[in-house]
mmCIF file of C-alpha atoms in Angstrom:
data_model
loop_
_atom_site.group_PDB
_atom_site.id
_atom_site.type_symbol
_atom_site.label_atom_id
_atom_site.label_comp_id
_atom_site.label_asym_id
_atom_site.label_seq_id
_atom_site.Cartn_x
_atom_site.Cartn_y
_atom_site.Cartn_z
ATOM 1 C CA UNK A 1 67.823 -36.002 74.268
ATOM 2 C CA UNK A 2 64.299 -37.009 75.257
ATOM 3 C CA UNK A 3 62.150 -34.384 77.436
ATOM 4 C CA UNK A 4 62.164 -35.280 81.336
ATOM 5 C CA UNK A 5 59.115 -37.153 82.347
ATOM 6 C CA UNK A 6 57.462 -36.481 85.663
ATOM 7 C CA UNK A 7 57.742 -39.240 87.865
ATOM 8 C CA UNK A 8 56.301 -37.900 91.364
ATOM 9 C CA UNK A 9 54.545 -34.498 92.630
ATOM 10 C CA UNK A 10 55.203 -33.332 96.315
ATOM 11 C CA UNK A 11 52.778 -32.068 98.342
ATOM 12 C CA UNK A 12 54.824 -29.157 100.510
ATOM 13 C CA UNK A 13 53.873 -26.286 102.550
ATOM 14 C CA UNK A 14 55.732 -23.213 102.635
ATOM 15 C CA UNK A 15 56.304 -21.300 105.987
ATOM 16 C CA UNK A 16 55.585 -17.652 106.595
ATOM 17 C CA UNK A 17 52.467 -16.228 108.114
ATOM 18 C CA UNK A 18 49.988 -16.944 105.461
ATOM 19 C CA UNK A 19 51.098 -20.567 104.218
ATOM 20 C CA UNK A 20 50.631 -21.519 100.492
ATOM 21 C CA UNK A 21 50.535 -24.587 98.770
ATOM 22 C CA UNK A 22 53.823 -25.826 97.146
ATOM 23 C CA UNK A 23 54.845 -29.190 95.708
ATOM 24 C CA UNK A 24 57.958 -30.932 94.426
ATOM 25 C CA UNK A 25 58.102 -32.015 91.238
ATOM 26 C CA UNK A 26 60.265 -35.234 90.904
ATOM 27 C CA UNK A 27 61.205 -36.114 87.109
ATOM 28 C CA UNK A 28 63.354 -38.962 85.797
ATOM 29 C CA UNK A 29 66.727 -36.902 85.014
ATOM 30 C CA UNK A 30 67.747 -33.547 86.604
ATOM 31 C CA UNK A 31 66.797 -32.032 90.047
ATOM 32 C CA UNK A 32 63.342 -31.714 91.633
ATOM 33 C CA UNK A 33 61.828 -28.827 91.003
ATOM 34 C CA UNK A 34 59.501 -26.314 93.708
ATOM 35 C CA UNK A 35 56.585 -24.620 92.413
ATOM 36 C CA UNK A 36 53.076 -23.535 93.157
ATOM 37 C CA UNK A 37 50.399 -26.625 93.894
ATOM 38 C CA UNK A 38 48.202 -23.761 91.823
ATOM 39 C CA UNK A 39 51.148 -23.190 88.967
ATOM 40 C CA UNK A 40 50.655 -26.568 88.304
ATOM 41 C CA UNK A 41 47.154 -26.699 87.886
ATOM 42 C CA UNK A 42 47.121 -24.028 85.865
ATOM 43 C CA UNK A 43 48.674 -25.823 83.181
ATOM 44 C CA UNK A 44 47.536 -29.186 84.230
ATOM 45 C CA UNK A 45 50.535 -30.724 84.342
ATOM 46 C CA UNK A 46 50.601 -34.015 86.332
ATOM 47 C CA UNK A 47 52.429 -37.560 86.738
ATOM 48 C CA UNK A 48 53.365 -39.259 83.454
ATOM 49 C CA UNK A 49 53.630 -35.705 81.621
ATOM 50 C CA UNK A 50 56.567 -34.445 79.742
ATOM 51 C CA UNK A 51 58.255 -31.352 80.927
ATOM 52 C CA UNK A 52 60.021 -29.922 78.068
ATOM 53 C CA UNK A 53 62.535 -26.973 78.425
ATOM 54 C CA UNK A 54 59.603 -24.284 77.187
ATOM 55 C CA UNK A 55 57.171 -25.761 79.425
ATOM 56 C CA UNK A 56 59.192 -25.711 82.525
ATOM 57 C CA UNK A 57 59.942 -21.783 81.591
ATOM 58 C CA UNK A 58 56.001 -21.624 81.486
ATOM 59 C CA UNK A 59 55.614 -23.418 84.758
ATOM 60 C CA UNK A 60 58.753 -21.477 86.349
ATOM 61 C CA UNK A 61 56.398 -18.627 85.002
ATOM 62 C CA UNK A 62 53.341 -18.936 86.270
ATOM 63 C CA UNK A 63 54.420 -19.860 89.571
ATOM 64 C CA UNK A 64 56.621 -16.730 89.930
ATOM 65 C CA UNK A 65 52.574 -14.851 88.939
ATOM 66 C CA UNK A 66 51.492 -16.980 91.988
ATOM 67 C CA UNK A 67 53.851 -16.070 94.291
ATOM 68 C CA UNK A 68 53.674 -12.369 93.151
ATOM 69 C CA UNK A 69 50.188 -12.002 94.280
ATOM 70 C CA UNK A 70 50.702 -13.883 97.327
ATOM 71 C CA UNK A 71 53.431 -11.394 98.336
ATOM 72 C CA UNK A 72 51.259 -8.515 97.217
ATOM 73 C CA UNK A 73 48.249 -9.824 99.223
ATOM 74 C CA UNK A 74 50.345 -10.141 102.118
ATOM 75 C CA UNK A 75 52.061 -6.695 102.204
ATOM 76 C CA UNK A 76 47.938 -5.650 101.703
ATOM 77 C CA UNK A 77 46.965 -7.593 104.706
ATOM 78 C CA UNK A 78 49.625 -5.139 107.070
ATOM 79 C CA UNK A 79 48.170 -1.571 105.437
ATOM 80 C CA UNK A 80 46.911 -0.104 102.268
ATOM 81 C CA UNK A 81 49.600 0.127 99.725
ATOM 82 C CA UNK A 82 49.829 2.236 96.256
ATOM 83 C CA UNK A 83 50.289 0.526 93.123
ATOM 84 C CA UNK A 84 53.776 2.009 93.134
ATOM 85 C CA UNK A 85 54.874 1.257 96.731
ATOM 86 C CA UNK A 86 53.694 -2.602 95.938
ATOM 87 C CA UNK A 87 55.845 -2.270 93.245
ATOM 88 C CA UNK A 88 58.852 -0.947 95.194
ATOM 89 C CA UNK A 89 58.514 -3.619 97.712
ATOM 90 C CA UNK A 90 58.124 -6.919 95.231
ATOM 91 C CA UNK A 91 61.448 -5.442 93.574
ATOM 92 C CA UNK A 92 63.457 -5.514 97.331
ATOM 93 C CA UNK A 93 62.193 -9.260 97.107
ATOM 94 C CA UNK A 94 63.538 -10.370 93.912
ATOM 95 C CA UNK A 95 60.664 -10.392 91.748
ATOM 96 C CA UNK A 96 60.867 -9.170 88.247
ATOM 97 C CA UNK A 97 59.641 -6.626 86.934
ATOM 98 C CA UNK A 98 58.270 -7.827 83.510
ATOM 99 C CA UNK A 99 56.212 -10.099 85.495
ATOM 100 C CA UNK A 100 55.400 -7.595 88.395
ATOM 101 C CA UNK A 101 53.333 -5.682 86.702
ATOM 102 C CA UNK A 102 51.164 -7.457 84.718
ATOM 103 C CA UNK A 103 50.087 -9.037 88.172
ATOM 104 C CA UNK A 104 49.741 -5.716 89.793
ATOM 105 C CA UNK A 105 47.502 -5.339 86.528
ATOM 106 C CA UNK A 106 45.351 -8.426 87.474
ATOM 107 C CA UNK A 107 45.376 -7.092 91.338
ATOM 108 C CA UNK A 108 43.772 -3.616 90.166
ATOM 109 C CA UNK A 109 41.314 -5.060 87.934
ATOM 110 C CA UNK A 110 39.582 -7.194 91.007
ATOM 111 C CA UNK A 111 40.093 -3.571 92.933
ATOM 112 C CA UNK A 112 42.441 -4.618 95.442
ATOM 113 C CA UNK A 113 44.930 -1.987 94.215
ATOM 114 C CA UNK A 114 43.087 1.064 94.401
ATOM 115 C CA UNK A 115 45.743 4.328 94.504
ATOM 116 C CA UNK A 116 42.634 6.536 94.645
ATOM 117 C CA UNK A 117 41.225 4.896 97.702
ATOM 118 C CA UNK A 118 44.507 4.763 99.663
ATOM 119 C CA UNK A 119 44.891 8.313 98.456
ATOM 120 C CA UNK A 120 41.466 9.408 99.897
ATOM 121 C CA UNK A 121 42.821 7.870 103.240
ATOM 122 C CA UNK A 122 45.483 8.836 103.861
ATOM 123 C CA UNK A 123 44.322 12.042 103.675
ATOM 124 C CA UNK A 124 41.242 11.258 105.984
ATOM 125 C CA UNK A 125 44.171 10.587 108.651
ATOM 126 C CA UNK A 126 45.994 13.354 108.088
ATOM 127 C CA UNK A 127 43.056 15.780 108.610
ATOM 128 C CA UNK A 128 42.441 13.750 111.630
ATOM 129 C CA UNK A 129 45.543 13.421 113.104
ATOM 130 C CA UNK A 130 48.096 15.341 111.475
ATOM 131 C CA UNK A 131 46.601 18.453 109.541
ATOM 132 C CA UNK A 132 48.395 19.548 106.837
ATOM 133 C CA UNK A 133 47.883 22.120 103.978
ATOM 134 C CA UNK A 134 47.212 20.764 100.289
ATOM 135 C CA UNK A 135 50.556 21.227 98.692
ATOM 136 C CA UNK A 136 52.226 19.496 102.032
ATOM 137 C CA UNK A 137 49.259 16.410 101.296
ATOM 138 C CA UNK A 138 49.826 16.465 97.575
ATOM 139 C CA UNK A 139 54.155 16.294 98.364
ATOM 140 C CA UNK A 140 53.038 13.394 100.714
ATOM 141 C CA UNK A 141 50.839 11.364 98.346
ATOM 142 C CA UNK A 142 53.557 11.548 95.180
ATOM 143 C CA UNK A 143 55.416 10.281 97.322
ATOM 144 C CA UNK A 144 53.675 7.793 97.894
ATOM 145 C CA UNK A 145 53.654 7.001 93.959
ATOM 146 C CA UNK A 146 50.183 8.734 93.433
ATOM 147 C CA UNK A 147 49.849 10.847 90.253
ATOM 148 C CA UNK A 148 49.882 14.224 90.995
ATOM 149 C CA UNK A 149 46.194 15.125 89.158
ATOM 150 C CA UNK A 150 45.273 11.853 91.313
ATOM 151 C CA UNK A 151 46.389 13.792 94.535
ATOM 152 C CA UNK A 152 45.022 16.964 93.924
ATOM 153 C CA UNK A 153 41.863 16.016 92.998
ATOM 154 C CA UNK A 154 41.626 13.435 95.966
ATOM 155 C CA UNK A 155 42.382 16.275 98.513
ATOM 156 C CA UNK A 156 39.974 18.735 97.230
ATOM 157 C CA UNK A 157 37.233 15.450 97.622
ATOM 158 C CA UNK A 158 38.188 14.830 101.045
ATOM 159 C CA UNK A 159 38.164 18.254 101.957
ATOM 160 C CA UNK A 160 34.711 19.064 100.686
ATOM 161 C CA UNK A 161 33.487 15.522 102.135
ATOM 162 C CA UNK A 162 34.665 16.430 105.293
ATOM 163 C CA UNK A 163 33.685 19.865 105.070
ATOM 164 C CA UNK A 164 36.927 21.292 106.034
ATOM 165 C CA UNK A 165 38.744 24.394 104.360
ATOM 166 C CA UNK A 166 42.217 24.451 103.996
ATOM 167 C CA UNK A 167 42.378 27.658 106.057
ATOM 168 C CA UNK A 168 39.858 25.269 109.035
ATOM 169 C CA UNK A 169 43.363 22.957 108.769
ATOM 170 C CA UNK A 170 45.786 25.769 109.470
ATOM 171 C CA UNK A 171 43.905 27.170 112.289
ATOM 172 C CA UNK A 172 44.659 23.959 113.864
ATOM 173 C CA UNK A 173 48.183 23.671 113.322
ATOM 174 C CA UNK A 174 48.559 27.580 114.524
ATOM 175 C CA UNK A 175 46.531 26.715 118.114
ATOM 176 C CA UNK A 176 49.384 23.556 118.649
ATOM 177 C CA UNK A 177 51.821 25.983 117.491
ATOM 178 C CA UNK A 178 50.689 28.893 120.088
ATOM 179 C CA UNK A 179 50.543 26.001 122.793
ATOM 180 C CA UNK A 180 54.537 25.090 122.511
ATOM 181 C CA UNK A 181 55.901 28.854 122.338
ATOM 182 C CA UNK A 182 57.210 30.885 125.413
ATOM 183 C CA UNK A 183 55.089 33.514 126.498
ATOM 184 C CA UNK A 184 58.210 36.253 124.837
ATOM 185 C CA UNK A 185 57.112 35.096 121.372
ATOM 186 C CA UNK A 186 53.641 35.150 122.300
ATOM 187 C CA UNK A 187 53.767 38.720 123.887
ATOM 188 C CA UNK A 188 56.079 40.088 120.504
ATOM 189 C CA UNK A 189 53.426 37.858 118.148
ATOM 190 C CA UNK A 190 50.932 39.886 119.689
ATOM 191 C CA UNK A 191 52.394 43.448 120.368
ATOM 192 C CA UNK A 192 51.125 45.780 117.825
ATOM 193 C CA UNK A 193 53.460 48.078 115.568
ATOM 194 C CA UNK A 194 56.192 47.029 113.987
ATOM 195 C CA UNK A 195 59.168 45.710 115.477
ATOM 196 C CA UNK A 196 62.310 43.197 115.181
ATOM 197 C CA UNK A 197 60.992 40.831 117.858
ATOM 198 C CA UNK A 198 57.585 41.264 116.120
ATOM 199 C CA UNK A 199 58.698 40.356 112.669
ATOM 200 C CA UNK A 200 60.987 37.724 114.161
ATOM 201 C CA UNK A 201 57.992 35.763 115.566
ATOM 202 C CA UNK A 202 55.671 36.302 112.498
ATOM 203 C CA UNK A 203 58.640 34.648 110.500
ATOM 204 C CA UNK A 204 58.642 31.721 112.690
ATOM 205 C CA UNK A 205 54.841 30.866 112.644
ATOM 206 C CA UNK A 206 54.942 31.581 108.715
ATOM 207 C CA UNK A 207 57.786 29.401 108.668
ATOM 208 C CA UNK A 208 56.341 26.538 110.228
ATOM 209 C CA UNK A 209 52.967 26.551 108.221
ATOM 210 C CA UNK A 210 54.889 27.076 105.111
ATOM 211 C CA UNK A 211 56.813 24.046 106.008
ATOM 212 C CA UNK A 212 53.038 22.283 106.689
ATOM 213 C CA UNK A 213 52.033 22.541 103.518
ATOM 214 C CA UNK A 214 50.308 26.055 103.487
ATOM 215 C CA UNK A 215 50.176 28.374 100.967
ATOM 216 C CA UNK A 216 48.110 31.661 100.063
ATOM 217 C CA UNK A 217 45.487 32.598 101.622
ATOM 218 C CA UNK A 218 45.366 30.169 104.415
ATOM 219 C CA UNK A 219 48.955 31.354 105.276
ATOM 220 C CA UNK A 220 48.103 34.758 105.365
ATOM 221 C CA UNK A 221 44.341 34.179 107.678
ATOM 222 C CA UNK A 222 46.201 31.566 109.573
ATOM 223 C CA UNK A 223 48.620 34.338 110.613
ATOM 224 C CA UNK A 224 45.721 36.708 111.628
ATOM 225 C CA UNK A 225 43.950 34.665 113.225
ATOM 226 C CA UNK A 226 46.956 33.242 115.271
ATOM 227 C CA UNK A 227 47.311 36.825 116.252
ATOM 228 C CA UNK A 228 43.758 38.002 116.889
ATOM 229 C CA UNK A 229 43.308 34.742 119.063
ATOM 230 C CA UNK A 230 46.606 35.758 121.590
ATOM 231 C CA UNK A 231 45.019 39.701 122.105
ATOM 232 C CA UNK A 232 41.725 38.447 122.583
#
């Protein structure tokens, strides 16, 4: 059976809120077929051209690259993404994999997938906005798909940029904390000596930084301070 033999190309235009270039491709046997105007050019394939079954795979191919990026690029234009959440997101919409990430490749080699840079601000907000202590931010960036020597380097960057100290950070959370508690677990927080209702309030604040992210140290000052700022 001879190859099909393009007869007619398309011009279409796809909907959605960045709109790409698409055309029909009309051949002489079987059913029209939708690609990428740039798919197309790519392998300069035009009226009067044969479209044999390995060159329609390469076509199908290329425009499934095109339409990768433009999803990618569109997800970027909302927020900063991580390699890995792009990748999350292009597999809910179908895409596949062998040909996600060689175009996540391409998207990382121009820089516009940069996991240390979304890393570095994510952290920026959460000192900002919502302090937290290191191993809380590192939890919060694997999450996010970032490598965990990635993370922990990022966050000790930030932190020195920004000149903050991880004990600075819980300080912060401790004053919100002291600002939502009644004055009885203020007044035990505070009491000196040892006692149940004592104990039972140091738990609590420890509990709550430990469950921000704070380890060590900062725990320990955090918890001093908390107390030598409620008998001052």
């Amino acid at each position: 059976m001879a190859d099909s033999m393009i007869t007619r190309v398309e011009l279409l235009r796809s909907r959605g809120p960045v709109p790409a270039l698409r055309v029909r491709i009309h051949m002489d046997r079987g059913e029209p077929l939708e690609v990428a105007l740039e798919a197309l050019e790519r392998l300069s394939i035009g009226v009067g051209d044969a479209l044999p079954p390995n060159r329609k795979l390469q076509l199908l191919d290329a425009d499934s690259d095109v339409r990768i990026r433009d999803a990618a690029l569109n997800l970027l234009s909302f927020r900063a993404r991580t390699r890995a959440e792009l990748r999350r997101k292009l597999l809910t919409k179908g895409f596949p994999a062998a040909r996600i990430d060689p175009g996540l490749d391409r998207l990382e080699a121009c820089g516009l997938v940069d996991d240390t840079a979304v890393a570095a601000a994510f952290v920026r907000d959460r000192l900002r906005h919502r302090p937290r202590g290191k191993v809380r931010l590192s939890q919060e960036l694997r999450t996010k798909g970032i490598d965990g020597d990635i993370a922990q380097r990022v966050i000790d960057e930030v932190l020195e940029a920004e000149e903050v100290t991880e004990t600075d950070l819980a300080h912060r959370v401790v004053d919100g904390w002291i600002r939502r508690q009644g004055t009885t677990t203020l007044q035990a927080l505070a009491s000196s000596g040892h006692s149940a209702e004592r104990e039972k309030a140091r738990r609590r604040l420890q509990g709550y930084l430990v469950r921000r992210g704070f380890r060590g140290a900062a725990l320990v000052r955090a918890t001093e301070m908390a107390v030598e700022t409620l008998r001052a």
